[in-house]
mmCIF file of C-alpha atoms in Angstrom:
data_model
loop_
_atom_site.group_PDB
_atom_site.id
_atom_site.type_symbol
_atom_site.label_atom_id
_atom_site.label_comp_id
_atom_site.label_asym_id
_atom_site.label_seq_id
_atom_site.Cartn_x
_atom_site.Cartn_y
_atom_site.Cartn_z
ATOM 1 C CA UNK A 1 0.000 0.000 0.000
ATOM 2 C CA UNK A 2 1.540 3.433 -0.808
ATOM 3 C CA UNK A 3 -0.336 5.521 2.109
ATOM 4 C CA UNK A 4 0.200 5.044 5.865
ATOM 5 C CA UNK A 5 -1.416 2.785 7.677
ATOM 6 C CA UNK A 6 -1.726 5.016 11.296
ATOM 7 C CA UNK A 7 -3.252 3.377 14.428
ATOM 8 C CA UNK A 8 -6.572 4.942 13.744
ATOM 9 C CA UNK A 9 -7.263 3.639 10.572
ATOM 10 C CA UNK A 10 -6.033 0.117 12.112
ATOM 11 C CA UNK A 11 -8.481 0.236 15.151
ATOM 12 C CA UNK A 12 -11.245 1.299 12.775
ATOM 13 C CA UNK A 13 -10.779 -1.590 10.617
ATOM 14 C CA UNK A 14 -10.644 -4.081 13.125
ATOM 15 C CA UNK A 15 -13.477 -2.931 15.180
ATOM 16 C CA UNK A 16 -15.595 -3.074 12.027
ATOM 17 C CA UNK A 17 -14.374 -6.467 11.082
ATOM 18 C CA UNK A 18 -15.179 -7.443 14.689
ATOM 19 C CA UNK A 19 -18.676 -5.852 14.323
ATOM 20 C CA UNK A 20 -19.348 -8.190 11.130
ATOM 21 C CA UNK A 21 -19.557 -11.270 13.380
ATOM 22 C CA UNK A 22 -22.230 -11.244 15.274
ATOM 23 C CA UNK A 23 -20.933 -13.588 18.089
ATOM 24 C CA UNK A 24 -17.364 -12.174 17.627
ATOM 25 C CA UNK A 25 -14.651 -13.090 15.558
ATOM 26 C CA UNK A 26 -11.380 -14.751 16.487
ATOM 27 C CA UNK A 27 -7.586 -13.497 15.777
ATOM 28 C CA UNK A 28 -6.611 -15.176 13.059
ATOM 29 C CA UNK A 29 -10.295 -14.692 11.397
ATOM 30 C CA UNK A 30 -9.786 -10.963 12.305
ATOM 31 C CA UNK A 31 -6.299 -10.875 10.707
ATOM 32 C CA UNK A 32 -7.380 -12.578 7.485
ATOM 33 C CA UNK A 33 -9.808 -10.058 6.854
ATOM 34 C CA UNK A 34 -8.217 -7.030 7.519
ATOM 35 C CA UNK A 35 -5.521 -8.207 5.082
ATOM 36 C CA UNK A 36 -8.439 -7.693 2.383
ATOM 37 C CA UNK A 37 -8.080 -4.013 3.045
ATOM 38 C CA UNK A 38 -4.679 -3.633 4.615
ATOM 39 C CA UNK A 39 -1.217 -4.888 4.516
ATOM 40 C CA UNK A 40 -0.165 -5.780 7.933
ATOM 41 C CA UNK A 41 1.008 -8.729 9.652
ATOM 42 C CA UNK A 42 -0.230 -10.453 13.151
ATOM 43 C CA UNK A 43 2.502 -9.167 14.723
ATOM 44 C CA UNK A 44 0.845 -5.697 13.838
ATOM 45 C CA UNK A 45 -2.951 -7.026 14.651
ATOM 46 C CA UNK A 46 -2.290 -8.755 18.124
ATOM 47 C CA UNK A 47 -1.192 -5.343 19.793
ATOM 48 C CA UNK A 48 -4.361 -3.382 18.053
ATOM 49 C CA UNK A 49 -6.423 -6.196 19.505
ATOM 50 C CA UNK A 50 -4.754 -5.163 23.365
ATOM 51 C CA UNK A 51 -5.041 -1.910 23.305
ATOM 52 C CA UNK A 52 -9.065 -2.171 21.892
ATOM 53 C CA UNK A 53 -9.217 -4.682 24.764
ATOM 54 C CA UNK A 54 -7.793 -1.971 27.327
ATOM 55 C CA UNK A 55 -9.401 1.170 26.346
ATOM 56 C CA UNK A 56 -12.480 -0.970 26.690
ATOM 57 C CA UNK A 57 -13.764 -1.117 22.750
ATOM 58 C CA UNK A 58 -13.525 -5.109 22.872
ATOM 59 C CA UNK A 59 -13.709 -7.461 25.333
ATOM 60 C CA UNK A 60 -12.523 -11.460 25.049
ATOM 61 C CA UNK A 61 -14.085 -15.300 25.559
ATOM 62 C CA UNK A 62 -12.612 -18.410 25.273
ATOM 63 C CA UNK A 63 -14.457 -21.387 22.929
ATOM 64 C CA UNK A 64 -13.679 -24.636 22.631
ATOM 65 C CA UNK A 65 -13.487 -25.951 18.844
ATOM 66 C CA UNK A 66 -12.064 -28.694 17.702
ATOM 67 C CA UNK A 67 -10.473 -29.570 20.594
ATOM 68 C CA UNK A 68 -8.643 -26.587 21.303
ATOM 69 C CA UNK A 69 -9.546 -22.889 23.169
ATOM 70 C CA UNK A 70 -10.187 -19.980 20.236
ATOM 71 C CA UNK A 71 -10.336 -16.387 21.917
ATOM 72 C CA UNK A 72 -12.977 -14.602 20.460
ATOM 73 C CA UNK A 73 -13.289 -10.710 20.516
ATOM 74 C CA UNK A 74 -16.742 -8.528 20.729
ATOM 75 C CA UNK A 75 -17.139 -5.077 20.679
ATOM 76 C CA UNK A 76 -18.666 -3.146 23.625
ATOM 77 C CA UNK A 77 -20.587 -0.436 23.840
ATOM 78 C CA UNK A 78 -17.714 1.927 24.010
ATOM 79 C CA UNK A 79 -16.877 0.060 20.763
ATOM 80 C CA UNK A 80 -19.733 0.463 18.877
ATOM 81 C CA UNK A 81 -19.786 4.150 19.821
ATOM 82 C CA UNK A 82 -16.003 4.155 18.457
ATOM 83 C CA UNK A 83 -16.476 2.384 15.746
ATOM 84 C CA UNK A 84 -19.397 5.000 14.795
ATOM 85 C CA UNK A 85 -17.113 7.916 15.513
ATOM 86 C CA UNK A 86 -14.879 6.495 12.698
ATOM 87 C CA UNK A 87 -17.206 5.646 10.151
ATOM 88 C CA UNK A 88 -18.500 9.224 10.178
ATOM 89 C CA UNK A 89 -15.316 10.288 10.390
ATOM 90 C CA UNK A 90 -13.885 8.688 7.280
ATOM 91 C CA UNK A 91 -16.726 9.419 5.483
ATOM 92 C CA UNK A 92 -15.819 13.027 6.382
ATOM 93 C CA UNK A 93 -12.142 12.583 5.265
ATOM 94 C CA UNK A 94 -12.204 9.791 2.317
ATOM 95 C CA UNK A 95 -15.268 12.297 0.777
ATOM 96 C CA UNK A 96 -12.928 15.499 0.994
ATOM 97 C CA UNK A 97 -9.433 13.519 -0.218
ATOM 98 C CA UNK A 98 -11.901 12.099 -3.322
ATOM 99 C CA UNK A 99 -12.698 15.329 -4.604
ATOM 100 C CA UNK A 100 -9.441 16.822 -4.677
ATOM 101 C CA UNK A 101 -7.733 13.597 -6.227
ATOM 102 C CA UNK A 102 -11.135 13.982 -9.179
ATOM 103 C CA UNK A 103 -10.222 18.076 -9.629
ATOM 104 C CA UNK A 104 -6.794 16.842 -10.439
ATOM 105 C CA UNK A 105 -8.375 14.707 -12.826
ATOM 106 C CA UNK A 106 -9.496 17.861 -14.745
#
């Protein structure tokens, strides 16, 4: 990708990927996903997925499946309200960047 990738952009993607599973989604479901939009690597998504988890945006269980524990992650309240912030946001900013990129066009 040839424009930054900042934090923001990174917790807004994830917390809408998370918001597209209803019961939650698990890391490496969350990872494949946001490598449809975004080049970045676990190592990258696992700390995202911490500090949404401590500013209070996700919260965690533990499944069993196939045997094994997968940790899934939900959005909260405070994530959902987030998660709106951004999408209004980037509406805001991805609308204003379009037009200027299309007068160049001219």
């Amino acid at each position: 990708m040839v424009f930054n990738t900042g934090a923001a952009l990174l917790d807004a993607v994830v917390l809408a990927v998370v918001s597209n599973e209803p019961d939650g989604a698990y890391g490496y479901r969350i990872t494949q996903d946001v490598r449809q939009v975004l080049e970045v690597s676990e190592s990258t998504l696992y700390p995202v997925l911490r500090r949404l988890l401590k500013d209070g945006c996700l919260e965690i269980y533990d499944k069993e499946v196939d045997g094994r524990n997968r940790r899934y992650y939900e959005l909260t309240e405070p994530g959902k309200e987030r998660l709106g912030f951004y999408r209004e946001a980037w509406g805001d900013y991805s609308g204003k960047v379009t037009r200027i990129l299309r007068e160049a066009e001219r």
